[in-house]
Amino acid sequence: MPPSIHVIRHAQALHNVDQDFTIPDPELTELGHEQCKKATAELGDLGDKTVVILASPLQRTIQTALALFPAYTASGKKVVLVPDLQEIGVTPSDTGNSREYLENKFGVILDYDLLTPDWMDKSGASRNAPECVEERARDTRVFIRSIAQKYGDENVNIVVVTHGQYLWSLTKNDIWFENVERRTYVFASDAKESLEANFTETPDSIARRSGSRPG
């Protein structure tokens, strides 16, 4: 069985409560932390087969990843921060903090190697500008594919924690993700060498989300 990619939207953050996108890089709410506690039990089936966790470098996604998978970091593994997983908006709530800030706040349990000094830049000339989201999403899938290929047909899990709007481009599906919702994918049969490296959602995952609302 090839590696599974488990894609998760972050838990409720402060800006979600009243849709206040002026809040800079918001953290999780009390409800968001409770959502993570509940989901942790439901994610127990991923267990020791999780080989890597990738997260957007925004605080809400970092906090979600750490809360959902405490055993992963307790084992000495680090959550890898991937700038291309950040949300597509240019508002304060969708703009992250510097590597130095994140290192001071979260310490050694995160892998910061992919964070460049300008990773928070969302100007028109930046790859993080909204109009570049499809390119970012494609590059993310290719990056995940490169990880998956190291494991061949091993039954292992790759976890990705990111944002609602960005997920439309990453998964090429406009069905909205709820907070802490997980969907599971494998690479499409023709994705081994394709430029797009498209995902295919698994039947079990489709069944889990059968009640989701359209985005």
PDB file of C-alpha atoms in Angstrom:
ATOM      1  CA  MET A   1       0.000   0.000   0.000  1.00  0.00           C
ATOM      2  CA  PRO A   2       1.521   3.387  -0.972  1.00  0.00           C
ATOM      3  CA  PRO A   3       1.970   6.200   1.562  1.00  0.00           C
ATOM      4  CA  SER A   4      -1.196   8.029   2.640  1.00  0.00           C
ATOM      5  CA  ILE A   5      -1.351  11.822   2.794  1.00  0.00           C
ATOM      6  CA  HIS A   6      -3.572  13.056   5.629  1.00  0.00           C
ATOM      7  CA  VAL A   7      -4.549  16.681   5.056  1.00  0.00           C
ATOM      8  CA  ILE A   8      -5.936  18.623   8.032  1.00  0.00           C
ATOM      9  CA  ARG A   9      -7.298  22.133   8.387  1.00  0.00           C
ATOM     10  CA  HIS A  10      -6.279  23.997  11.541  1.00  0.00           C
ATOM     11  CA  ALA A  11      -8.537  24.196  14.599  1.00  0.00           C
ATOM     12  CA  GLN A  12     -10.611  27.288  15.380  1.00  0.00           C
ATOM     13  CA  ALA A  13      -8.436  30.396  15.707  1.00  0.00           C
ATOM     14  CA  LEU A  14      -9.238  33.835  17.099  1.00  0.00           C
ATOM     15  CA  HIS A  15     -10.026  35.357  13.712  1.00  0.00           C
ATOM     16  CA  ASN A  16     -12.589  32.625  12.971  1.00  0.00           C
ATOM     17  CA  VAL A  17     -14.873  33.699  15.813  1.00  0.00           C
ATOM     18  CA  ASP A  18     -16.060  36.987  14.295  1.00  0.00           C
ATOM     19  CA  GLN A  19     -14.308  36.784  10.922  1.00  0.00           C
ATOM     20  CA  ASP A  20     -11.902  39.457  12.133  1.00  0.00           C
ATOM     21  CA  PHE A  21      -9.000  39.251   9.710  1.00  0.00           C
ATOM     22  CA  THR A  22      -7.227  42.243  11.277  1.00  0.00           C
ATOM     23  CA  ILE A  23      -5.896  40.020  14.082  1.00  0.00           C
ATOM     24  CA  PRO A  24      -2.193  39.414  13.379  1.00  0.00           C
ATOM     25  CA  ASP A  25      -1.258  35.732  12.963  1.00  0.00           C
ATOM     26  CA  PRO A  26      -3.986  34.565  15.373  1.00  0.00           C
ATOM     27  CA  GLU A  27      -3.568  31.715  17.812  1.00  0.00           C
ATOM     28  CA  LEU A  28      -6.111  29.015  18.611  1.00  0.00           C
ATOM     29  CA  THR A  29      -9.150  29.772  20.750  1.00  0.00           C
ATOM     30  CA  GLU A  30     -10.109  27.738  23.801  1.00  0.00           C
ATOM     31  CA  LEU A  31     -12.586  25.919  21.558  1.00  0.00           C
ATOM     32  CA  GLY A  32      -9.792  25.294  19.061  1.00  0.00           C
ATOM     33  CA  HIS A  33      -7.726  23.581  21.734  1.00  0.00           C
ATOM     34  CA  GLU A  34     -10.756  21.497  22.722  1.00  0.00           C
ATOM     35  CA  GLN A  35     -11.261  20.531  19.075  1.00  0.00           C
ATOM     36  CA  CYS A  36      -7.679  19.289  18.998  1.00  0.00           C
ATOM     37  CA  LYS A  37      -8.143  17.224  22.160  1.00  0.00           C
ATOM     38  CA  LYS A  38     -11.194  15.539  20.676  1.00  0.00           C
ATOM     39  CA  ALA A  39      -9.539  14.952  17.315  1.00  0.00           C
ATOM     40  CA  THR A  40      -6.382  13.500  18.887  1.00  0.00           C
ATOM     41  CA  ALA A  41      -8.316  10.421  19.968  1.00  0.00           C
ATOM     42  CA  GLU A  42      -9.823  10.065  16.499  1.00  0.00           C
ATOM     43  CA  LEU A  43      -6.378  10.310  14.890  1.00  0.00           C
ATOM     44  CA  GLY A  44      -4.918   7.543  16.999  1.00  0.00           C
ATOM     45  CA  ASP A  45      -5.021   5.165  14.036  1.00  0.00           C
ATOM     46  CA  LEU A  46      -2.165   7.113  12.426  1.00  0.00           C
ATOM     47  CA  GLY A  47       0.116   6.119  15.276  1.00  0.00           C
ATOM     48  CA  ASP A  48       3.738   5.230  14.741  1.00  0.00           C
ATOM     49  CA  LYS A  49       3.303   5.051  10.968  1.00  0.00           C
ATOM     50  CA  THR A  50       3.476   8.842  10.675  1.00  0.00           C
ATOM     51  CA  VAL A  51       6.877   9.548   9.132  1.00  0.00           C
ATOM     52  CA  VAL A  52       6.610  13.319   8.753  1.00  0.00           C
ATOM     53  CA  ILE A  53       4.291  16.182   9.709  1.00  0.00           C
ATOM     54  CA  LEU A  54       4.327  19.273   7.494  1.00  0.00           C
ATOM     55  CA  ALA A  55       2.679  22.501   8.666  1.00  0.00           C
ATOM     56  CA  SER A  56       2.101  26.038   7.512  1.00  0.00           C
ATOM     57  CA  PRO A  57       4.318  28.396   9.564  1.00  0.00           C
ATOM     58  CA  LEU A  58       1.325  30.385  10.848  1.00  0.00           C
ATOM     59  CA  GLN A  59       0.694  30.047  14.578  1.00  0.00           C
ATOM     60  CA  ARG A  60      -2.721  28.396  14.301  1.00  0.00           C
ATOM     61  CA  THR A  61      -1.418  25.578  12.118  1.00  0.00           C
ATOM     62  CA  ILE A  62       1.676  25.067  14.251  1.00  0.00           C
ATOM     63  CA  GLN A  63      -0.438  24.880  17.408  1.00  0.00           C
ATOM     64  CA  THR A  64      -2.856  22.475  15.735  1.00  0.00           C
ATOM     65  CA  ALA A  65      -0.088  20.137  14.583  1.00  0.00           C
ATOM     66  CA  LEU A  66       1.563  20.099  18.001  1.00  0.00           C
ATOM     67  CA  ALA A  67      -1.724  19.536  19.829  1.00  0.00           C
ATOM     68  CA  LEU A  68      -2.902  16.749  17.528  1.00  0.00           C
ATOM     69  CA  PHE A  69       0.297  14.715  17.551  1.00  0.00           C
ATOM     70  CA  PRO A  70       2.045  15.048  20.941  1.00  0.00           C
ATOM     71  CA  ALA A  71       3.573  11.566  20.711  1.00  0.00           C
ATOM     72  CA  TYR A  72       5.250  12.508  17.430  1.00  0.00           C
ATOM     73  CA  THR A  73       7.253  15.364  18.922  1.00  0.00           C
ATOM     74  CA  ALA A  74       7.777  13.454  22.183  1.00  0.00           C
ATOM     75  CA  SER A  75       9.608  10.816  20.130  1.00  0.00           C
ATOM     76  CA  GLY A  76      12.112  13.448  19.002  1.00  0.00           C
ATOM     77  CA  LYS A  77      10.656  14.097  15.557  1.00  0.00           C
ATOM     78  CA  LYS A  78      10.124  17.686  14.440  1.00  0.00           C
ATOM     79  CA  VAL A  79       7.177  19.292  12.677  1.00  0.00           C
ATOM     80  CA  VAL A  80       8.508  20.703   9.400  1.00  0.00           C
ATOM     81  CA  LEU A  81       7.389  24.263   8.598  1.00  0.00           C
ATOM     82  CA  VAL A  82       6.638  24.696   4.890  1.00  0.00           C
ATOM     83  CA  PRO A  83       6.088  28.297   3.691  1.00  0.00           C
ATOM     84  CA  ASP A  84       4.195  27.121   0.603  1.00  0.00           C
ATOM     85  CA  LEU A  85       1.457  25.806   2.930  1.00  0.00           C
ATOM     86  CA  GLN A  86       0.540  29.291   4.221  1.00  0.00           C
ATOM     87  CA  GLU A  87      -2.926  30.728   3.598  1.00  0.00           C
ATOM     88  CA  ILE A  88      -3.538  32.712   0.416  1.00  0.00           C
ATOM     89  CA  GLY A  89      -4.869  35.966   1.925  1.00  0.00           C
ATOM     90  CA  VAL A  90      -2.866  39.156   2.455  1.00  0.00           C
ATOM     91  CA  THR A  91      -4.643  40.269   5.635  1.00  0.00           C
ATOM     92  CA  PRO A  92      -2.836  40.394   9.005  1.00  0.00           C
ATOM     93  CA  SER A  93      -4.500  37.125  10.010  1.00  0.00           C
ATOM     94  CA  ASP A  94      -2.951  35.355   7.025  1.00  0.00           C
ATOM     95  CA  THR A  95       0.527  36.855   7.394  1.00  0.00           C
ATOM     96  CA  GLY A  96       3.061  35.067   9.556  1.00  0.00           C
ATOM     97  CA  ASN A  97       5.905  36.002  11.869  1.00  0.00           C
ATOM     98  CA  SER A  98       9.657  35.844  11.394  1.00  0.00           C
ATOM     99  CA  ARG A  99      11.727  32.725  11.897  1.00  0.00           C
ATOM    100  CA  GLU A 100      13.359  34.355  14.933  1.00  0.00           C
ATOM    101  CA  TYR A 101       9.960  34.976  16.532  1.00  0.00           C
ATOM    102  CA  LEU A 102       8.842  31.394  15.921  1.00  0.00           C
ATOM    103  CA  GLU A 103      12.089  29.917  17.210  1.00  0.00           C
ATOM    104  CA  ASN A 104      11.801  31.956  20.404  1.00  0.00           C
ATOM    105  CA  LYS A 105       8.188  30.918  20.910  1.00  0.00           C
ATOM    106  CA  PHE A 106       8.171  27.245  19.918  1.00  0.00           C
ATOM    107  CA  GLY A 107      11.769  26.145  20.367  1.00  0.00           C
ATOM    108  CA  VAL A 108      13.416  23.016  19.021  1.00  0.00           C
ATOM    109  CA  ILE A 109      10.310  20.925  18.319  1.00  0.00           C
ATOM    110  CA  LEU A 110       9.962  22.562  14.891  1.00  0.00           C
ATOM    111  CA  ASP A 111      12.137  22.336  11.789  1.00  0.00           C
ATOM    112  CA  TYR A 112      12.679  25.892  10.494  1.00  0.00           C
ATOM    113  CA  ASP A 113      15.077  25.096   7.652  1.00  0.00           C
ATOM    114  CA  LEU A 114      12.655  26.042   4.855  1.00  0.00           C
ATOM    115  CA  LEU A 115      11.869  29.481   6.314  1.00  0.00           C
ATOM    116  CA  THR A 116      13.609  32.183   4.302  1.00  0.00           C
ATOM    117  CA  PRO A 117      13.813  35.789   5.594  1.00  0.00           C
ATOM    118  CA  ASP A 118      11.068  36.845   3.164  1.00  0.00           C
ATOM    119  CA  TRP A 119       8.674  33.938   3.667  1.00  0.00           C
ATOM    120  CA  MET A 120       5.997  36.343   5.019  1.00  0.00           C
ATOM    121  CA  ASP A 121       6.175  38.643   1.958  1.00  0.00           C
ATOM    122  CA  LYS A 122       2.838  38.641   0.110  1.00  0.00           C
ATOM    123  CA  SER A 123       3.496  41.484  -2.300  1.00  0.00           C
ATOM    124  CA  GLY A 124       2.690  41.106  -5.975  1.00  0.00           C
ATOM    125  CA  ALA A 125       6.276  40.175  -6.777  1.00  0.00           C
ATOM    126  CA  SER A 126       6.321  37.354  -4.235  1.00  0.00           C
ATOM    127  CA  ARG A 127       5.475  33.689  -4.813  1.00  0.00           C
ATOM    128  CA  ASN A 128       3.193  34.067  -1.765  1.00  0.00           C
ATOM    129  CA  ALA A 129       0.935  36.569  -3.546  1.00  0.00           C
ATOM    130  CA  PRO A 130      -2.650  35.274  -3.990  1.00  0.00           C
ATOM    131  CA  GLU A 131      -2.278  34.979  -7.761  1.00  0.00           C
ATOM    132  CA  CYS A 132       0.545  32.455  -7.273  1.00  0.00           C
ATOM    133  CA  VAL A 133      -1.442  30.009  -5.151  1.00  0.00           C
ATOM    134  CA  GLU A 134      -1.842  27.382  -7.882  1.00  0.00           C
ATOM    135  CA  GLU A 135       1.911  27.323  -8.437  1.00  0.00           C
ATOM    136  CA  ARG A 136       2.540  27.037  -4.707  1.00  0.00           C
ATOM    137  CA  ALA A 137       0.007  24.219  -4.386  1.00  0.00           C
ATOM    138  CA  ARG A 138       1.554  22.316  -7.278  1.00  0.00           C
ATOM    139  CA  ASP A 139       5.039  22.706  -5.827  1.00  0.00           C
ATOM    140  CA  THR A 140       3.735  21.469  -2.481  1.00  0.00           C
ATOM    141  CA  ARG A 141       2.290  18.326  -4.060  1.00  0.00           C
ATOM    142  CA  VAL A 142       5.576  17.701  -5.868  1.00  0.00           C
ATOM    143  CA  PHE A 143       7.446  18.167  -2.574  1.00  0.00           C
ATOM    144  CA  ILE A 144       5.133  15.724  -0.802  1.00  0.00           C
ATOM    145  CA  ARG A 145       5.549  13.274  -3.676  1.00  0.00           C
ATOM    146  CA  SER A 146       9.325  13.416  -3.234  1.00  0.00           C
ATOM    147  CA  ILE A 147       8.845  12.403   0.400  1.00  0.00           C
ATOM    148  CA  ALA A 148       6.364   9.648  -0.463  1.00  0.00           C
ATOM    149  CA  GLN A 149       8.674   8.178  -3.102  1.00  0.00           C
ATOM    150  CA  LYS A 150      11.313   7.509  -0.460  1.00  0.00           C
ATOM    151  CA  TYR A 151       8.939   4.987   1.106  1.00  0.00           C
ATOM    152  CA  GLY A 152       7.852   3.177  -2.055  1.00  0.00           C
ATOM    153  CA  ASP A 153       4.868   0.966  -1.242  1.00  0.00           C
ATOM    154  CA  GLU A 154       5.298   1.177   2.522  1.00  0.00           C
ATOM    155  CA  ASN A 155       2.108   1.766   4.498  1.00  0.00           C
ATOM    156  CA  VAL A 156       3.178   5.032   6.127  1.00  0.00           C
ATOM    157  CA  ASN A 157       1.473   8.358   6.812  1.00  0.00           C
ATOM    158  CA  ILE A 158       2.396  11.883   5.763  1.00  0.00           C
ATOM    159  CA  VAL A 159       0.440  14.573   7.644  1.00  0.00           C
ATOM    160  CA  VAL A 160      -0.159  18.076   6.260  1.00  0.00           C
ATOM    161  CA  VAL A 161      -1.680  20.837   8.437  1.00  0.00           C
ATOM    162  CA  THR A 162      -2.761  23.928   6.534  1.00  0.00           C
ATOM    163  CA  HIS A 163      -5.627  26.362   5.772  1.00  0.00           C
ATOM    164  CA  GLY A 164      -9.154  26.288   4.367  1.00  0.00           C
ATOM    165  CA  GLN A 165      -8.816  28.390   1.224  1.00  0.00           C
ATOM    166  CA  TYR A 166      -5.382  27.051   0.367  1.00  0.00           C
ATOM    167  CA  LEU A 167      -6.785  23.529   0.549  1.00  0.00           C
ATOM    168  CA  TRP A 168      -9.001  24.177  -2.463  1.00  0.00           C
ATOM    169  CA  SER A 169      -5.881  24.573  -4.578  1.00  0.00           C
ATOM    170  CA  LEU A 170      -3.851  21.843  -2.897  1.00  0.00           C
ATOM    171  CA  THR A 171      -6.553  19.187  -3.295  1.00  0.00           C
ATOM    172  CA  LYS A 172      -8.204  20.632  -6.425  1.00  0.00           C
ATOM    173  CA  ASN A 173     -11.566  20.270  -4.709  1.00  0.00           C
ATOM    174  CA  ASP A 174     -13.822  23.120  -3.556  1.00  0.00           C
ATOM    175  CA  ILE A 175     -15.662  21.204  -0.836  1.00  0.00           C
ATOM    176  CA  TRP A 176     -14.949  23.161   2.333  1.00  0.00           C
ATOM    177  CA  PHE A 177     -12.841  21.707   5.163  1.00  0.00           C
ATOM    178  CA  GLU A 178     -14.230  22.285   8.656  1.00  0.00           C
ATOM    179  CA  ASN A 179     -11.842  23.078  11.509  1.00  0.00           C
ATOM    180  CA  VAL A 180      -9.652  20.054  12.315  1.00  0.00           C
ATOM    181  CA  GLU A 181     -11.236  18.045   9.521  1.00  0.00           C
ATOM    182  CA  ARG A 182      -8.986  15.367   8.062  1.00  0.00           C
ATOM    183  CA  ARG A 183      -9.128  13.975   4.545  1.00  0.00           C
ATOM    184  CA  THR A 184      -6.897  11.233   3.248  1.00  0.00           C
ATOM    185  CA  TYR A 185      -5.295  11.042  -0.175  1.00  0.00           C
ATOM    186  CA  VAL A 186      -2.902   8.975  -2.236  1.00  0.00           C
ATOM    187  CA  PHE A 187      -1.209  10.111  -5.395  1.00  0.00           C
ATOM    188  CA  ALA A 188      -3.219   9.625  -8.574  1.00  0.00           C
ATOM    189  CA  SER A 189      -2.189   6.680 -10.732  1.00  0.00           C
ATOM    190  CA  ASP A 190      -0.610   9.001 -13.302  1.00  0.00           C
ATOM    191  CA  ALA A 191       1.086  11.258 -10.726  1.00  0.00           C
ATOM    192  CA  LYS A 192       4.431   9.456 -10.513  1.00  0.00           C
ATOM    193  CA  GLU A 193       6.074  11.672 -13.109  1.00  0.00           C
ATOM    194  CA  SER A 194       3.406  14.285 -13.872  1.00  0.00           C
ATOM    195  CA  LEU A 195       4.088  17.975 -13.318  1.00  0.00           C
ATOM    196  CA  GLU A 196       0.890  18.379 -11.288  1.00  0.00           C
ATOM    197  CA  ALA A 197       1.380  15.404  -8.914  1.00  0.00           C
ATOM    198  CA  ASN A 198      -2.363  15.281  -8.271  1.00  0.00           C
ATOM    199  CA  PHE A 199      -3.964  13.691  -5.228  1.00  0.00           C
ATOM    200  CA  THR A 200      -6.797  11.154  -5.247  1.00  0.00           C
ATOM    201  CA  GLU A 201      -9.024  11.042  -2.173  1.00  0.00           C
ATOM    202  CA  THR A 202      -9.487   7.570  -0.714  1.00  0.00           C
ATOM    203  CA  PRO A 203     -12.963   5.960  -0.535  1.00  0.00           C
ATOM    204  CA  ASP A 204     -12.820   5.849   3.277  1.00  0.00           C
ATOM    205  CA  SER A 205     -12.067   9.562   3.389  1.00  0.00           C
ATOM    206  CA  ILE A 206     -14.945  10.401   1.065  1.00  0.00           C
ATOM    207  CA  ALA A 207     -17.253   8.403   3.324  1.00  0.00           C
ATOM    208  CA  ARG A 208     -16.016  10.312   6.405  1.00  0.00           C
ATOM    209  CA  ARG A 209     -16.896  13.674   4.898  1.00  0.00           C
ATOM    210  CA  SER A 210     -20.172  12.714   3.215  1.00  0.00           C
ATOM    211  CA  GLY A 211     -21.977  15.420   5.171  1.00  0.00           C
ATOM    212  CA  SER A 212     -19.589  18.290   4.372  1.00  0.00           C
ATOM    213  CA  ARG A 213     -21.032  21.450   2.868  1.00  0.00           C
ATOM    214  CA  PRO A 214     -19.873  22.854  -0.472  1.00  0.00           C
ATOM    215  CA  GLY A 215     -17.212  25.552  -0.345  1.00  0.00           C
TER     216      GLY A 215
END
